[in-house]
Short mmCIF file of C-alpha atoms in Angstrom, two decimals:
data_model
loop_
_atom_site.label_atom_id
_atom_site.label_comp_id
_atom_site.label_asym_id
_atom_site.label_seq_id
_atom_site.Cartn_x
_atom_site.Cartn_y
_atom_site.Cartn_z
CA MET A 824 -28.22 58.70 -2.90
CA ASN A 825 -30.22 56.24 -5.02
CA LEU A 826 -29.43 52.68 -5.46
CA ASN A 827 -29.82 52.84 -9.10
CA ASP A 828 -27.36 55.55 -9.64
CA THR A 829 -24.56 54.71 -11.63
CA ASP A 830 -21.17 54.34 -9.74
CA PHE A 831 -20.04 57.48 -10.97
CA GLN A 832 -23.43 59.34 -9.74
CA LEU A 833 -22.91 57.81 -6.25
CA PHE A 834 -19.47 58.67 -6.17
CA ALA A 835 -20.08 62.13 -7.44
CA VAL A 836 -17.25 61.89 -10.03
CA PRO A 837 -17.40 62.48 -13.79
CA ALA A 838 -18.22 59.41 -15.89
CA THR A 839 -14.79 59.33 -17.42
CA PHE A 840 -12.06 56.83 -17.54
CA ALA A 841 -9.60 59.08 -15.94
CA GLN A 842 -10.13 59.22 -12.34
CA ASP A 843 -8.03 60.31 -9.28
CA ARG A 844 -7.75 57.57 -6.94
CA ALA A 845 -7.31 59.82 -3.97
CA VAL A 846 -10.61 61.41 -4.82
CA LEU A 847 -12.40 58.00 -4.93
CA ASP A 848 -10.84 56.59 -1.76
CA ALA A 849 -11.83 59.68 0.00
CA ARG A 850 -15.34 59.52 -0.97
CA TRP A 851 -15.58 55.69 -0.22
CA LYS A 852 -14.70 56.41 3.34
CA GLU A 853 -17.41 59.30 3.42
CA LEU A 854 -19.98 57.17 1.80
CA GLN A 855 -19.08 54.07 4.17
CA ARG A 856 -19.25 56.39 7.27
CA GLU A 857 -22.65 57.79 6.15
CA ALA A 858 -24.02 54.38 5.52
CA HIS A 859 -22.57 52.13 8.22
CA PRO A 860 -25.22 49.81 9.71
CA ASP A 861 -24.05 50.71 13.45
CA ARG A 862 -25.32 54.12 12.82
CA PHE A 863 -28.91 52.81 12.19
CA ALA A 864 -28.89 50.72 15.41
CA ALA A 865 -31.33 52.68 17.16
CA GLN A 866 -33.78 52.70 14.30
CA GLY A 867 -34.20 48.84 14.28
CA ALA A 868 -33.29 45.85 12.13
CA ALA A 869 -35.01 46.97 8.94
CA ALA A 870 -32.89 50.20 8.93
CA GLN A 871 -29.94 48.21 9.35
CA ARG A 872 -30.66 45.83 6.65
CA VAL A 873 -30.88 48.72 4.15
CA ALA A 874 -27.76 50.20 5.43
CA MET A 875 -25.96 47.05 4.89
CA GLN A 876 -27.45 46.85 1.33
CA TRP A 877 -26.05 50.41 0.88
CA SER A 878 -22.66 49.43 2.15
CA VAL A 879 -22.50 46.46 -0.29
CA ARG A 880 -23.45 48.92 -3.12
CA ILE A 881 -20.83 51.34 -2.24
CA ASN A 882 -18.17 48.61 -1.96
CA GLU A 883 -19.09 47.36 -5.06
CA ALA A 884 -19.10 50.53 -6.84
CA TYR A 885 -15.70 51.47 -5.36
CA GLN A 886 -13.92 48.19 -6.52
CA ARG A 887 -15.31 48.78 -10.04
CA LEU A 888 -14.07 52.47 -10.29
CA LYS A 889 -10.73 52.16 -8.65
CA ASP A 890 -9.70 49.11 -11.18
CA PRO A 891 -8.87 50.79 -14.40
CA ILE A 892 -9.86 47.65 -16.63
CA ARG A 893 -13.25 47.15 -14.53
CA ARG A 894 -14.02 50.93 -14.89
CA ALA A 895 -13.43 50.66 -18.50
CA SER A 896 -15.58 47.78 -19.06
CA TYR A 897 -18.31 49.50 -16.96
CA LEU A 898 -18.02 52.78 -18.83
CA CYS A 899 -18.30 50.59 -22.23
CA GLU A 900 -21.31 48.85 -20.90
CA LEU A 901 -23.04 51.99 -19.86
CA ASN A 902 -22.58 53.31 -23.27
CA GLY A 903 -23.89 50.65 -25.34
CA ALA A 904 -20.74 48.69 -26.03
CA PRO A 905 -20.73 45.59 -23.53
CA LEU A 906 -17.53 43.51 -23.31
CA ASN A 907 -19.36 40.17 -23.76
CA ALA A 908 -15.78 38.66 -22.88
CA GLU A 909 -17.20 35.23 -22.47
CA ASN A 910 -18.60 34.81 -25.69
CA ASN A 911 -16.25 37.35 -28.03
CA THR A 912 -12.58 35.98 -27.75
CA ALA A 913 -11.55 37.33 -31.27
CA MET A 914 -8.21 39.41 -31.08
CA PRO A 915 -6.04 40.87 -33.87
CA GLY A 916 -3.50 38.68 -35.18
CA ALA A 917 -0.71 40.70 -34.19
CA PHE A 918 -1.76 40.65 -30.49
CA LEU A 919 -2.10 36.94 -30.70
CA MET A 920 1.40 36.80 -32.09
CA GLN A 921 2.67 38.94 -29.21
CA GLN A 922 0.86 36.72 -26.51
CA MET A 923 2.35 33.51 -28.25
CA GLU A 924 6.21 35.16 -28.09
CA TRP A 925 5.53 36.15 -24.58
CA ARG A 926 4.30 32.61 -23.49
CA GLU A 927 7.30 31.18 -25.31
CA ALA A 928 9.73 33.66 -23.77
CA LEU A 929 8.09 32.70 -20.19
CA ASP A 930 8.30 28.92 -20.74
CA ASP A 931 12.00 29.46 -22.00
CA ALA A 932 13.04 31.78 -18.98
CA ARG A 933 15.51 29.67 -16.78
CA ASP A 934 16.36 32.76 -14.35
CA ILE A 935 14.79 35.53 -12.77
CA ALA A 936 16.64 38.31 -14.86
CA ALA A 937 14.91 36.75 -18.17
CA VAL A 938 11.73 36.89 -16.45
CA GLU A 939 12.17 40.42 -15.03
CA LEU A 940 12.94 41.48 -18.78
CA LEU A 941 9.88 40.02 -19.99
CA GLN A 942 7.88 41.52 -16.98
CA ALA A 943 9.25 44.97 -17.85
CA ASP A 944 8.00 44.53 -21.64
CA VAL A 945 4.57 43.42 -20.14
CA GLU A 946 4.40 46.65 -17.99
CA THR A 947 5.33 48.81 -20.84
CA THR A 948 2.57 47.17 -23.04
CA ARG A 949 0.08 47.53 -20.43
CA ALA A 950 0.73 51.20 -19.71
CA ARG A 951 0.27 51.98 -23.39
CA ALA A 952 -2.96 49.99 -23.33
CA LEU A 953 -4.17 51.79 -20.53
CA SER A 954 -3.20 55.33 -22.14
CA SER A 955 -4.79 54.11 -25.39
CA LEU A 956 -8.13 53.31 -23.18
CA ASP A 957 -7.88 57.01 -21.73
CA TRP A 958 -7.88 58.30 -25.44
CA LEU A 959 -10.43 55.81 -26.72
CA ILE A 960 -13.03 56.74 -23.95
CA ASP A 961 -12.35 60.04 -22.74
CA GLU A 962 -11.02 61.71 -26.10
CA LYS A 963 -12.91 59.80 -28.79
CA GLY A 964 -15.86 58.48 -27.05
CA ASP A 965 -14.98 55.06 -29.01
CA TYR A 966 -16.59 52.54 -26.96
CA PRO A 967 -16.42 49.67 -29.39
CA GLY A 968 -12.88 50.47 -30.00
CA ALA A 969 -12.46 50.53 -26.08
CA VAL A 970 -14.08 46.98 -25.87
CA GLN A 971 -11.33 45.56 -27.86
CA GLN A 972 -8.62 47.19 -25.68
CA VAL A 973 -9.95 46.07 -22.38
CA ARG A 974 -10.30 42.54 -23.77
CA ALA A 975 -6.70 42.93 -24.80
CA LEU A 976 -5.74 44.41 -21.25
CA MET A 977 -7.43 41.32 -19.66
CA PHE A 978 -4.95 38.91 -21.44
CA ILE A 979 -2.24 41.43 -20.46
CA GLU A 980 -3.30 41.13 -16.79
CA ARG A 981 -3.48 37.45 -17.00
CA PHE A 982 -0.12 37.07 -18.56
CA GLY A 983 1.39 39.39 -15.81
CA GLN A 984 -0.04 37.00 -13.17
CA ASP A 985 1.93 34.37 -14.81
CA VAL A 986 5.10 36.09 -15.00
CA GLU A 987 4.69 37.07 -11.31
CA THR A 988 4.29 33.32 -10.20
CA LYS A 989 7.40 32.36 -12.72
CA ILE A 990 9.39 34.99 -10.72
CA ASP A 991 8.03 33.52 -7.36
CA GLN A 992 8.96 30.02 -8.53
CA LEU A 993 12.45 30.97 -9.51
CA GLY A 994 13.13 32.92 -6.11
CA GLN A 995 12.64 29.97 -3.97
#
């Protein structure tokens, strides 16, 4: 293991969008056992500090690999297409219109049934976007196209959280 390895190399999985969560979970546990600072107690404080660095590195990689949006963003970055979400907020007009319609529908929703209907639409759109990412990254190798899709998914995720909040408010 090398601290400079990619997350995929560290976890010994292919550098693809499609990942088996059970494989990632099992590999994370295995790596954490190997790097746990308590295993290095007899070797002194310096060895424990290195083990702690490894533990942090393993956890960061795991968090990135298990989350589809973070994984896709990482793959794009590794392949020369950084997200630049802070600077690049341009989105296609049709997507922005959908976002506005969703916002209006959420603002107008007065009961849980209406919000749950909106939630189902958001979940369907999210599933399609994730499927599109799989195709763009693993099939086409279109990382600039994947960047656009990742940014759209970030909007969808944020809106999905707003929907959950509204459901919680209406349920009280």
